[in-house]
């Protein structure tokens, strides 16, 4: 029974995706909705992303330095390890899991509240495609999500440099040499491909849980929790699949 319920939910999710892109809302109204979502989801997330990225980059740098106890191991590996950790995994994946909590809970609770207060029913009565009206602007706004991850990459490496140099673990020259060493441009492409997929998951899975929830105010909180769990699971799963496809060969 559990398997059937999960398959039913997955089927409903894909039907929702189809509905989102049908019967578009007027552009004059949609434009304002998109700008509002950019402000809420993208600009509103920059502060927490910058803070976490800077300090986690510093922690990666310090922990790498503390584990390089052999004097024969060159210090430039601190910069190399920090760059690889931040670009390949920390910025695209770890930040996306955090955003599943921040953005995801916000999206689920806002749409769930509209469901509870019957605002979605009112949109349907007025002949508006409520899924397009509510979810499509979020998808468009999160096309800017790679910009947030780009900032996260920069600040993560900057935090690693500051922690490594001013903590006395390495010199600025060694860190920068390591950060530039054996750089593979495709790693940036790989990170941004993951980011675009994660952005789609961040926009649609929380929206799904908010839109189809039943009950009252208490259930809104429960739906937010469930949406965070499933968004995080989906991000980790797609992270594995994309890494295998793009880097495994």
XYZ file of C-alpha atoms in Angstrom:
249
model
C 0.000 0.000 0.000
C 2.849 2.360 0.850
C 4.456 1.783 -2.568
C 1.162 2.443 -4.351
C 0.720 5.678 -2.386
C 4.233 6.859 -3.297
C 3.719 5.996 -6.976
C 0.393 7.841 -6.907
C 2.091 10.925 -5.441
C 4.858 10.801 -8.062
C 2.253 10.530 -10.826
C 0.323 13.463 -9.383
C 3.583 15.482 -9.213
C 4.251 15.002 -12.943
C 0.644 15.845 -13.783
C 1.119 19.033 -11.749
C 4.207 19.910 -13.823
C 2.153 19.550 -17.011
C -0.603 21.752 -15.595
C 1.865 24.490 -14.541
C 2.835 25.187 -18.155
C -0.699 25.150 -19.582
C -3.162 28.066 -19.706
C -0.708 30.868 -18.945
C -1.651 33.842 -16.782
C -1.530 37.296 -18.469
C 2.039 38.609 -18.720
C 1.134 41.967 -17.116
C 0.146 40.125 -13.937
C 2.827 37.422 -14.208
C 5.644 39.998 -14.420
C 4.788 41.419 -11.002
C 4.515 37.932 -9.510
C 7.968 36.975 -10.883
C 9.620 40.096 -9.417
C 7.992 39.386 -6.059
C 9.299 35.791 -6.083
C 12.815 36.969 -7.040
C 12.755 39.303 -4.050
C 11.417 36.646 -1.650
C 13.387 33.604 -2.829
C 16.636 34.896 -4.367
C 17.459 38.259 -2.801
C 16.043 37.130 0.544
C 18.433 34.157 0.569
C 21.665 35.998 -0.251
C 22.457 36.938 3.361
C 22.268 33.431 4.845
C 24.052 31.914 1.814
C 26.908 34.448 2.081
C 27.288 33.892 5.835
C 27.302 30.083 5.651
C 29.550 29.932 2.554
C 32.222 32.209 4.013
C 32.557 30.361 7.301
C 32.243 26.825 5.924
C 34.963 27.664 3.390
C 37.097 28.763 6.331
C 36.374 25.545 8.230
C 37.283 23.384 5.188
C 40.576 25.263 4.855
C 41.468 24.923 8.559
C 40.518 21.239 8.776
C 42.533 20.466 5.634
C 45.539 22.298 7.118
C 45.241 20.457 10.454
C 45.231 17.092 8.661
C 48.343 17.883 6.617
C 50.696 16.961 9.458
C 53.446 15.489 7.260
C 56.020 18.265 6.515
C 56.658 16.695 3.082
C 53.066 17.456 1.951
C 53.022 20.874 0.233
C 50.905 23.624 1.778
C 49.321 24.531 -1.560
C 47.089 21.446 -1.173
C 45.043 23.499 1.322
C 43.932 25.841 -1.485
C 43.406 22.916 -3.862
C 41.234 20.971 -1.386
C 39.209 24.070 -0.470
C 38.506 24.880 -4.131
C 37.494 21.315 -4.988
C 35.264 20.922 -1.915
C 33.494 24.239 -2.407
C 32.945 24.062 -6.182
C 32.074 20.374 -6.546
C 29.907 19.710 -3.499
C 29.541 22.369 -0.858
C 28.181 25.273 -2.928
C 25.750 23.428 -5.242
C 24.603 20.598 -2.949
C 25.017 21.658 0.686
C 23.573 25.133 0.058
C 20.642 23.577 -1.858
C 19.804 21.337 1.115
C 19.844 24.420 3.364
C 17.626 26.240 0.846
C 15.230 23.273 0.945
C 14.643 24.308 4.553
C 14.499 28.061 3.969
C 12.901 28.416 0.524
C 10.999 25.124 0.686
C 9.298 25.824 3.999
C 8.391 29.339 2.839
C 6.883 28.076 -0.442
C 4.948 25.218 1.190
C 3.578 27.345 4.022
C 2.555 30.238 1.751
C 0.732 28.002 -0.759
C -0.624 25.775 2.033
C -2.064 28.813 3.812
C -3.768 29.848 0.576
C -5.242 26.332 0.332
C -6.507 26.438 3.943
C -8.041 29.905 3.538
C -9.672 28.848 0.212
C -7.824 31.495 -1.824
C -6.804 28.808 -4.346
C -10.469 27.824 -4.749
C -11.283 31.487 -5.381
C -8.635 31.644 -8.143
C -10.127 28.551 -9.781
C -13.637 30.030 -9.611
C -12.323 33.162 -11.402
C -11.026 30.941 -14.222
C -7.345 31.358 -13.325
C -4.997 28.385 -13.667
C -3.938 28.424 -10.014
C -0.890 26.178 -10.545
C 0.456 28.446 -13.274
C -0.348 31.538 -11.191
C 1.348 30.225 -8.029
C 4.187 27.945 -9.177
C 5.350 29.258 -12.578
C 6.727 32.563 -11.132
C 8.733 30.545 -8.589
C 10.277 28.411 -11.350
C 11.241 31.533 -13.348
C 12.635 33.272 -10.240
C 14.774 30.239 -9.403
C 16.411 30.383 -12.825
C 18.558 32.985 -11.019
C 19.545 30.384 -8.415
C 22.894 29.621 -10.163
C 23.791 33.281 -9.487
C 23.367 32.584 -5.746
C 25.547 29.458 -6.021
C 28.200 31.441 -7.929
C 28.369 33.891 -5.015
C 28.562 30.920 -2.626
C 31.545 29.482 -4.531
C 33.405 32.789 -4.479
C 32.771 33.453 -0.784
C 33.604 29.861 0.184
C 37.035 30.076 -1.442
C 37.537 33.603 -0.074
C 36.673 32.368 3.440
C 39.144 29.512 3.005
C 41.866 31.929 1.903
C 41.301 34.290 4.835
C 41.145 31.446 7.380
C 44.245 29.749 5.929
C 46.386 32.866 5.588
C 45.384 34.820 8.714
C 45.200 31.628 10.777
C 48.869 31.045 9.972
C 48.227 27.696 8.232
C 49.539 28.672 4.785
C 50.851 31.640 2.837
C 48.690 33.613 0.425
C 50.914 32.538 -2.501
C 50.629 28.842 -1.614
C 46.846 29.021 -1.186
C 46.308 30.817 -4.516
C 48.707 28.402 -6.271
C 46.675 25.468 -4.925
C 43.374 27.108 -5.859
C 44.593 27.498 -9.458
C 46.325 24.114 -9.709
C 44.907 21.517 -12.137
C 41.720 23.528 -12.565
C 39.168 21.789 -14.797
C 36.633 24.291 -16.243
C 34.030 21.518 -16.682
C 33.750 21.292 -12.882
C 32.077 24.732 -12.930
C 29.738 23.560 -15.707
C 28.972 20.394 -13.726
C 28.174 22.457 -10.608
C 25.810 24.761 -12.522
C 24.054 21.848 -14.275
C 23.358 20.400 -10.821
C 22.231 23.809 -9.596
C 19.628 24.220 -12.373
C 18.168 20.765 -11.601
C 18.139 21.534 -7.860
C 16.419 24.878 -8.549
C 13.593 23.043 -10.346
C 13.240 20.661 -7.398
C 13.269 23.579 -4.920
C 10.477 25.331 -6.820
C 8.188 22.381 -7.540
C 8.370 19.851 -4.669
C 7.488 22.350 -1.887
C 4.775 23.795 -4.160
C 3.355 20.292 -4.658
C 3.136 19.653 -0.905
C 1.584 23.048 -0.256
C -0.913 22.875 -3.114
C -2.271 19.386 -2.394
C -2.292 19.529 1.404
C -5.532 18.932 3.290
C -6.619 20.116 6.715
C -6.078 23.286 8.715
C -3.266 25.414 10.117
C -1.615 22.474 11.915
C -1.328 20.528 8.661
C 0.476 23.493 7.047
C 3.361 22.953 9.489
C 3.359 19.208 8.849
C 3.345 19.779 5.067
C 6.364 22.120 5.421
C 8.281 19.410 7.300
C 7.389 16.691 4.778
C 8.291 18.992 1.885
C 11.722 19.712 3.414
C 12.412 15.987 3.835
C 11.408 15.052 0.281
C 13.160 18.028 -1.313
C 16.371 17.141 0.545
C 16.074 13.451 -0.405
C 15.489 14.403 -4.059
C 18.496 16.757 -4.076
C 20.800 14.086 -2.596
C 19.476 11.450 -5.026
C 19.875 13.676 -8.093
C 23.300 14.731 -6.826
C 24.393 11.087 -6.931
C 22.858 10.452 -10.365
C 24.290 13.635 -11.947
C 27.742 13.031 -10.455
C 27.737 9.514 -11.866
C 26.568 10.726 -15.292
C 28.770 13.821 -15.618
C 31.947 12.867 -13.748
C 31.786 9.073 -13.500
C 32.646 8.283 -17.123
